[in-house]
Coordinates of C-alpha atoms in Angstrom, one line a residue:
X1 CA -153.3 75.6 43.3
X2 CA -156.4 77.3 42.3
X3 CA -156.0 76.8 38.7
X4 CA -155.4 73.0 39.9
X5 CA -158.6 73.4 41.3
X6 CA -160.8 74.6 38.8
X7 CA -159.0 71.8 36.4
X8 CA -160.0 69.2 38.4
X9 CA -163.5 70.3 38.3
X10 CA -163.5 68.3 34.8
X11 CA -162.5 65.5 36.2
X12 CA -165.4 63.6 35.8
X13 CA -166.1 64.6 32.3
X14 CA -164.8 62.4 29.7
X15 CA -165.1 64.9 27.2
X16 CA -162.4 67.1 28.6
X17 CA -160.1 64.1 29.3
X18 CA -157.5 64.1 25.6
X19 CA -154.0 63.3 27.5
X20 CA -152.3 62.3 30.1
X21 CA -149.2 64.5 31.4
X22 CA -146.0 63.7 32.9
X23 CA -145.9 65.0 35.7
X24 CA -143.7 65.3 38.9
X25 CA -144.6 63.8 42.5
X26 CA -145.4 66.9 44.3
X27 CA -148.2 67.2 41.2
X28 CA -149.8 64.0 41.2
X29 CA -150.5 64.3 45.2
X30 CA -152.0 67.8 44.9
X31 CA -154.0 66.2 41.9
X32 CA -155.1 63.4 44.7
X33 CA -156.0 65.7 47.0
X34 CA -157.9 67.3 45.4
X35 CA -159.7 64.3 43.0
X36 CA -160.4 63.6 46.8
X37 CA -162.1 67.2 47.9
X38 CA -164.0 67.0 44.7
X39 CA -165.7 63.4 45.9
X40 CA -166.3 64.9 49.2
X41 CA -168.0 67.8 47.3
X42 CA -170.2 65.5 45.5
X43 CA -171.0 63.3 48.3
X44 CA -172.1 66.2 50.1
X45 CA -174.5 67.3 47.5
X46 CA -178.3 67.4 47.9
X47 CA -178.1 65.1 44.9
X48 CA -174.8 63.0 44.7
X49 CA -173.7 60.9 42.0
X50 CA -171.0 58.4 43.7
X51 CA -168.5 57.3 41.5
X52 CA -167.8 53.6 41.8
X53 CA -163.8 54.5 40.4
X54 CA -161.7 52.8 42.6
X55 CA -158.2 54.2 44.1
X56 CA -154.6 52.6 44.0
X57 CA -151.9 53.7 47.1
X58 CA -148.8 54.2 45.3
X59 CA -145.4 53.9 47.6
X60 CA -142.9 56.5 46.4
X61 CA -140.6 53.2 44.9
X62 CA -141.2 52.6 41.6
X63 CA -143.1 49.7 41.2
X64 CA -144.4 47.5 37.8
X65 CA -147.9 46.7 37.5
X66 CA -147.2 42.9 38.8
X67 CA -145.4 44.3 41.5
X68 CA -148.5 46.6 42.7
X69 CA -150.7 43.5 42.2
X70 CA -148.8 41.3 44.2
X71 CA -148.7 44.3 47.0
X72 CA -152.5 44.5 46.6
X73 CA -153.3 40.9 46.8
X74 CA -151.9 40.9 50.5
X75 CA -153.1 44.3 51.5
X76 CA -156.6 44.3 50.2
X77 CA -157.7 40.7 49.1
X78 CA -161.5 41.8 48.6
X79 CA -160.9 44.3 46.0
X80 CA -157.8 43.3 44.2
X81 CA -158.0 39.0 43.3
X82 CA -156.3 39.6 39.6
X83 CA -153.6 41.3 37.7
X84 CA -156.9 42.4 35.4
X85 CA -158.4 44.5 38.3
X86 CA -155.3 46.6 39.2
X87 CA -154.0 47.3 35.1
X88 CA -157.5 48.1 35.0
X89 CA -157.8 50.4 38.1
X90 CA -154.5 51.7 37.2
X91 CA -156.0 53.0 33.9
X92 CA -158.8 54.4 36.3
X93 CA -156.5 56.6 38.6
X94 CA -154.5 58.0 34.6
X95 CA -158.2 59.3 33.7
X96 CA -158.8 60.6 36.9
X97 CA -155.9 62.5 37.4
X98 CA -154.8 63.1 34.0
X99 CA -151.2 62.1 34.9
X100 CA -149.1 59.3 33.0
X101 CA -148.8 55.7 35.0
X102 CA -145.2 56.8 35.4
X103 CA -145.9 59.9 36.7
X104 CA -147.6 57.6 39.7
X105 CA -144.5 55.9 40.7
X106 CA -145.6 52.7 38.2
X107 CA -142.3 51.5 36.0
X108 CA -142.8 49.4 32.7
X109 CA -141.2 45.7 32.9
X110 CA -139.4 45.6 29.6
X111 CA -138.7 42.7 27.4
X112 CA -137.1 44.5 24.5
X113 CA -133.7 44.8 22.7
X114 CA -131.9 47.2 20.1
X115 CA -129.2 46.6 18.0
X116 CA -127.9 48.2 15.0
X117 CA -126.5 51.6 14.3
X118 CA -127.3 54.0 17.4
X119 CA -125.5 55.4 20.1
X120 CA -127.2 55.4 23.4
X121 CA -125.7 57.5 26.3
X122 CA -127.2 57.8 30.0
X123 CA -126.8 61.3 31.4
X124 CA -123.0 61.2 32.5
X125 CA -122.7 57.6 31.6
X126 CA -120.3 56.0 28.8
X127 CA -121.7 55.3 25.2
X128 CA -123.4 52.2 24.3
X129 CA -122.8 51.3 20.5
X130 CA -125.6 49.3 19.7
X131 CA -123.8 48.0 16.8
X132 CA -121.3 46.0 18.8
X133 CA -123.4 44.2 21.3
X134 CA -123.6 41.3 19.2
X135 CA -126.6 39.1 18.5
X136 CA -128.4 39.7 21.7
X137 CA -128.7 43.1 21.2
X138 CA -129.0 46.0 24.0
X139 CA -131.4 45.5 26.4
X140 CA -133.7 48.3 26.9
X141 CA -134.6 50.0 30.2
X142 CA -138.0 49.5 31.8
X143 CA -137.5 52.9 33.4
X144 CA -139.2 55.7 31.3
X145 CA -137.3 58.7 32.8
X146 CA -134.1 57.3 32.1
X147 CA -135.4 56.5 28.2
X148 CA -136.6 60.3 27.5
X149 CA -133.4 61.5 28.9
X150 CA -131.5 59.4 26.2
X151 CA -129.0 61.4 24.3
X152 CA -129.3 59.2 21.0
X153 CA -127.6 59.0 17.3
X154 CA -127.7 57.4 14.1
X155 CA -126.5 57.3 10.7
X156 CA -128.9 54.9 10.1
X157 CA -131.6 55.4 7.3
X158 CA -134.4 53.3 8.5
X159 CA -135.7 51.7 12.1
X160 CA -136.6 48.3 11.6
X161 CA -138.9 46.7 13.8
X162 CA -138.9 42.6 14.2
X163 CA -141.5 41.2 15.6
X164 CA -139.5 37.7 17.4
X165 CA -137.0 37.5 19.1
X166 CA -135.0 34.8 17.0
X167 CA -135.1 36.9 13.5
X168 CA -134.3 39.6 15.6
X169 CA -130.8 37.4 16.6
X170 CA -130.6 36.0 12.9
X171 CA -130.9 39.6 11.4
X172 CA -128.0 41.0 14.2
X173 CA -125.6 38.4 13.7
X174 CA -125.8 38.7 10.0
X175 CA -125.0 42.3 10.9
X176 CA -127.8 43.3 8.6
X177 CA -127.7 46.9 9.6
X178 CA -124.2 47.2 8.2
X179 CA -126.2 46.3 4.7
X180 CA -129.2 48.0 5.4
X181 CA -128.3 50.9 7.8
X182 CA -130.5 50.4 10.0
X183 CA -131.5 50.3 13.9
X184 CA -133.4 46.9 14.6
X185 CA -136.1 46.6 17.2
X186 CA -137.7 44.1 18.8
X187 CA -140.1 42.9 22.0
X188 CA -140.2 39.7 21.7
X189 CA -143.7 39.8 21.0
X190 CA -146.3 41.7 21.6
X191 CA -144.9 44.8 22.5
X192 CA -144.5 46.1 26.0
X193 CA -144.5 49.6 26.7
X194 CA -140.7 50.6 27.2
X195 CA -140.0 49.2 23.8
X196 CA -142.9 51.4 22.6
X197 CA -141.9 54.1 24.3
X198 CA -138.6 53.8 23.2
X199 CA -139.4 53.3 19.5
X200 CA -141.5 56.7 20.0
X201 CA -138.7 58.4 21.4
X202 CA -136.6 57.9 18.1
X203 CA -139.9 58.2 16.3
X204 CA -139.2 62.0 17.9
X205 CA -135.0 62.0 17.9
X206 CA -135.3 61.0 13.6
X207 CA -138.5 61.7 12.2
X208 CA -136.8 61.6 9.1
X209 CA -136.2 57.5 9.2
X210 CA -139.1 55.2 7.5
X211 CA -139.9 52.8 10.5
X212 CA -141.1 49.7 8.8
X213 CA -142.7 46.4 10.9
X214 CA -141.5 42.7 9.6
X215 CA -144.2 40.5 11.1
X216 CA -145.6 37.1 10.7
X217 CA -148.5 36.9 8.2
X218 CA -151.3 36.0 10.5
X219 CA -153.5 38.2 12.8
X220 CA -151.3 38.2 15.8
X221 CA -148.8 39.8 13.6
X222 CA -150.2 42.0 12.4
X223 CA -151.8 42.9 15.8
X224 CA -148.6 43.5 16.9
X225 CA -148.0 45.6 14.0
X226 CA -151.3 48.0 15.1
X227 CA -149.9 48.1 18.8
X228 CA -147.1 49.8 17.6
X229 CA -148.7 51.9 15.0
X230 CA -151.7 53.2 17.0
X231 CA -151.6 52.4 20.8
X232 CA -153.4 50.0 22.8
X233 CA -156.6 50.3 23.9
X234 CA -155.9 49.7 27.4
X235 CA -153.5 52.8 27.8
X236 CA -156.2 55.0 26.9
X237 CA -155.3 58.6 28.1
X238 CA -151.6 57.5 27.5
X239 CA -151.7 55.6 24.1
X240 CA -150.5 58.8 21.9
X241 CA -146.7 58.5 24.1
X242 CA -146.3 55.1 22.5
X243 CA -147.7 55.2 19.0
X244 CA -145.7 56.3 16.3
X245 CA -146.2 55.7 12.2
X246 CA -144.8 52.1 11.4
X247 CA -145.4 50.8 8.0
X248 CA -145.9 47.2 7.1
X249 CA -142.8 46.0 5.2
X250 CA -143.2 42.2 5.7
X251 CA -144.6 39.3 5.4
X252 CA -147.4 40.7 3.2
X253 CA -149.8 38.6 0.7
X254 CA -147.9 39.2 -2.4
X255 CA -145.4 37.4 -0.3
X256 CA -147.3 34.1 -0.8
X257 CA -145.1 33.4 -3.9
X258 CA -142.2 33.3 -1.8
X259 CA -143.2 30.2 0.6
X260 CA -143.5 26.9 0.0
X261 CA -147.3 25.5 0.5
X262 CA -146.4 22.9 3.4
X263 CA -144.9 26.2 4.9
X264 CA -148.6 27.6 5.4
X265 CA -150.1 26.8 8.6
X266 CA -153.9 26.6 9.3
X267 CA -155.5 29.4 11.3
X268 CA -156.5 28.5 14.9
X269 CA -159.6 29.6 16.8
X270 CA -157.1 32.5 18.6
X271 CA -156.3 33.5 15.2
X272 CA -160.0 34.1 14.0
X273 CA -161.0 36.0 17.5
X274 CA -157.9 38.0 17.1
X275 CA -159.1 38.8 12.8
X276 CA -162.6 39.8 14.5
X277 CA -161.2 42.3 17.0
X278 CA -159.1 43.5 14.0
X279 CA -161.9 43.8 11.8
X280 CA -164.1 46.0 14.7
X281 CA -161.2 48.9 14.7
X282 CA -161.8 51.9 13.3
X283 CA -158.6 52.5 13.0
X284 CA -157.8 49.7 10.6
X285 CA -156.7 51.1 7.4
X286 CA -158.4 49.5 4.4
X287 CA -155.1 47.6 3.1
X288 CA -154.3 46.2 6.0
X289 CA -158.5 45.3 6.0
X290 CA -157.5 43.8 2.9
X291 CA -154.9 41.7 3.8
X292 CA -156.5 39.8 6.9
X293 CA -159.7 39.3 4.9
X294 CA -157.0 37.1 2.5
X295 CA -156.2 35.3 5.5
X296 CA -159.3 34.7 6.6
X297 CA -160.2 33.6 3.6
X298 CA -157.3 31.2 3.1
X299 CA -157.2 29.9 6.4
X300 CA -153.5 29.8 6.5
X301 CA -151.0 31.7 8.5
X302 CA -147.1 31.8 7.3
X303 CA -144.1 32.7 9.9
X304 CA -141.2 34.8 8.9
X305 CA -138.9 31.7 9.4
X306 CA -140.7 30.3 5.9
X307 CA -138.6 32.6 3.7
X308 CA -135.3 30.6 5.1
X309 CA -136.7 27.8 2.6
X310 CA -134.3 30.1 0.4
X311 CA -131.7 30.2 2.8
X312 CA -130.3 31.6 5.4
X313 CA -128.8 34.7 4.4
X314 CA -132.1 35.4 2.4
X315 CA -133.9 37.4 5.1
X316 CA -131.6 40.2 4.6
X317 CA -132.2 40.0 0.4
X318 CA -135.7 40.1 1.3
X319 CA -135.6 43.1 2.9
X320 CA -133.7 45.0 0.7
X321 CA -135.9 44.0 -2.0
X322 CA -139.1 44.8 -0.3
X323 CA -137.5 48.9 0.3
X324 CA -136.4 49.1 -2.8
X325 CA -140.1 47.9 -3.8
X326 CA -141.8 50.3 -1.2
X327 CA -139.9 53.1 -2.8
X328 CA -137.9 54.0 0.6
X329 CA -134.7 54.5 -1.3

């Protein structure tokens, strides 16, 4: 406890705060207690500097963050009025505490599926073949302890992440992974953090397999591409446990041979707001820099659903020919 102590002395100094740990129950309310002591310390003080960081309760159920707002919203209408405010205080009580949003009883929703060629086994629970759950794919667990405790293999040689849900269908029905060994990957979307997570943890199980990202060409996608690649802003402390290093396989620019001009879609206003919050990274590597400049520049935007102008078996072609190209094999 008194090494818990003279941790939490640095609480309030950014400059010490680099991770947030996993950590069990019994943990997180000594870390409370004493985040607490420590305020009453510096309200005390001849000269006290009140922090304005607001609190959460946290019921020993695991909630997810629209749960907890919801709960909020009835219990303490002045302070909580939007989802915004609690993700936000959430985020407040990880800093403070230096504990993961799991560790605090909070559960990630999950929208995300896997298919392809992995085992998945639960802790005393039967094998799931991921292979033979047909187009819809397996749907993966919003609960985080159960996901690290995953006893996972592959034979696969790459991790292919899709960034909608109906390529994601189109490339499991084709059975693509039987072509391409391969474990596909998808959130439907902007990612949510159990897919991440989960995408980290076989980052961690098979850091031997390429992960590569097939996007749209626009700035959402490749967004989406960055979320996985680097973290989210708003996880702050927590980012690093679901970030892992995904390379861009597709759509890229020299892609633009490929489609069909009435294919190209003009850039919206979202679009262009999304390219400027791009641009402003500084984690933005200069090719990818490079690429939404072309955008920009062009105006146009181009879905993955373009390249079936060839086909519909061509998807898989394409991205054969775009690892071969990428010197993966």
């Amino acid at each position: 406890m008194e090494d818990l102590c003279n941790s939490s002395m640095r609480f309030f100094s950014d400059q010490h705060l680099c991770f947030a740990d996993i950590i069990p129950p019994s943990e997180v309310r000594a870390r409370i207690e004493v985040a607490v002591l420590n305020f009453l310390r510096i309200l005390t003080s001849p000269a006290p500097a009140i922090s304005d960081l607001p609190l959460i309760l946290v019921q020993e159920k695991r909630v997810t963050q629209r749960e907890l707002f919801y709960k909020l919203l009835c219990d303490s209408p002045d302070y909580f009025t939007s989802q915004l405010q609690v993700n936000r205080t959430i985020q407040d009580v990880v800093a403070l505490l230096r504990c993961s949003r799991f560790s605090l009883g909070i559960m990630a929703s999950s929208r995300g599926l896997v298919a392809g060629r992995l085992l998945l086994q639960e802790p005393n629970e039967e094998v799931v073949d991921c292979s033979a759950c047909g187009s819809s794919g397996h749907a993966i667990s919003g609960d985080l302890n159960l996901l690290e405790k995953l006893i996972l293999k592959t034979d696969a040689r790459y991790i292919i992440v899709v960034e909608k849900h109906a390529i994601f269908q189109r490339l499991a029905e084709d059975r693509i992974f039987n072509q391409i060994p391969s474990i596909l990957i998808t959130a439907k979307g902007y990612p949510d953090i159990a897919t991440r997570f989960l995408l980290h943890r076989l980052s961690r199980a098979f850091p031997d397999l390429p992960i590569l990202a097939l996007v749209d060409w626009n700035p959402a996608g490749l967004a989406i591409l960055c979320t996985f690649k680097f973290g989210s802003i708003g996880m702050g402390l927590e980012a690093y446990r679901y970030a892992c290093n995904v390379k861009w396989l597709g759509l890229r620019g020299n892609d633009l041979q490929l489609i069909p001009e009435q294919s190209m879609v003009p850039l919206k206003q979202r679009d262009l707001q999304i390219a400027t919050s791009l641009m402003s990274s500084e984690f933005l590597q200069e090719n990818y820099r490079e690429e939404l400049a072309v955008m920009v520049q062009l105006g146009q935007r181009v879905e993955i659903e373009a390249l079936y102008f060839h086909g519909y078996g061509y998807l898989g072609k394409y991205i054969a020919k775009k690892i071969v190209q990428a010197n993966y094999i």
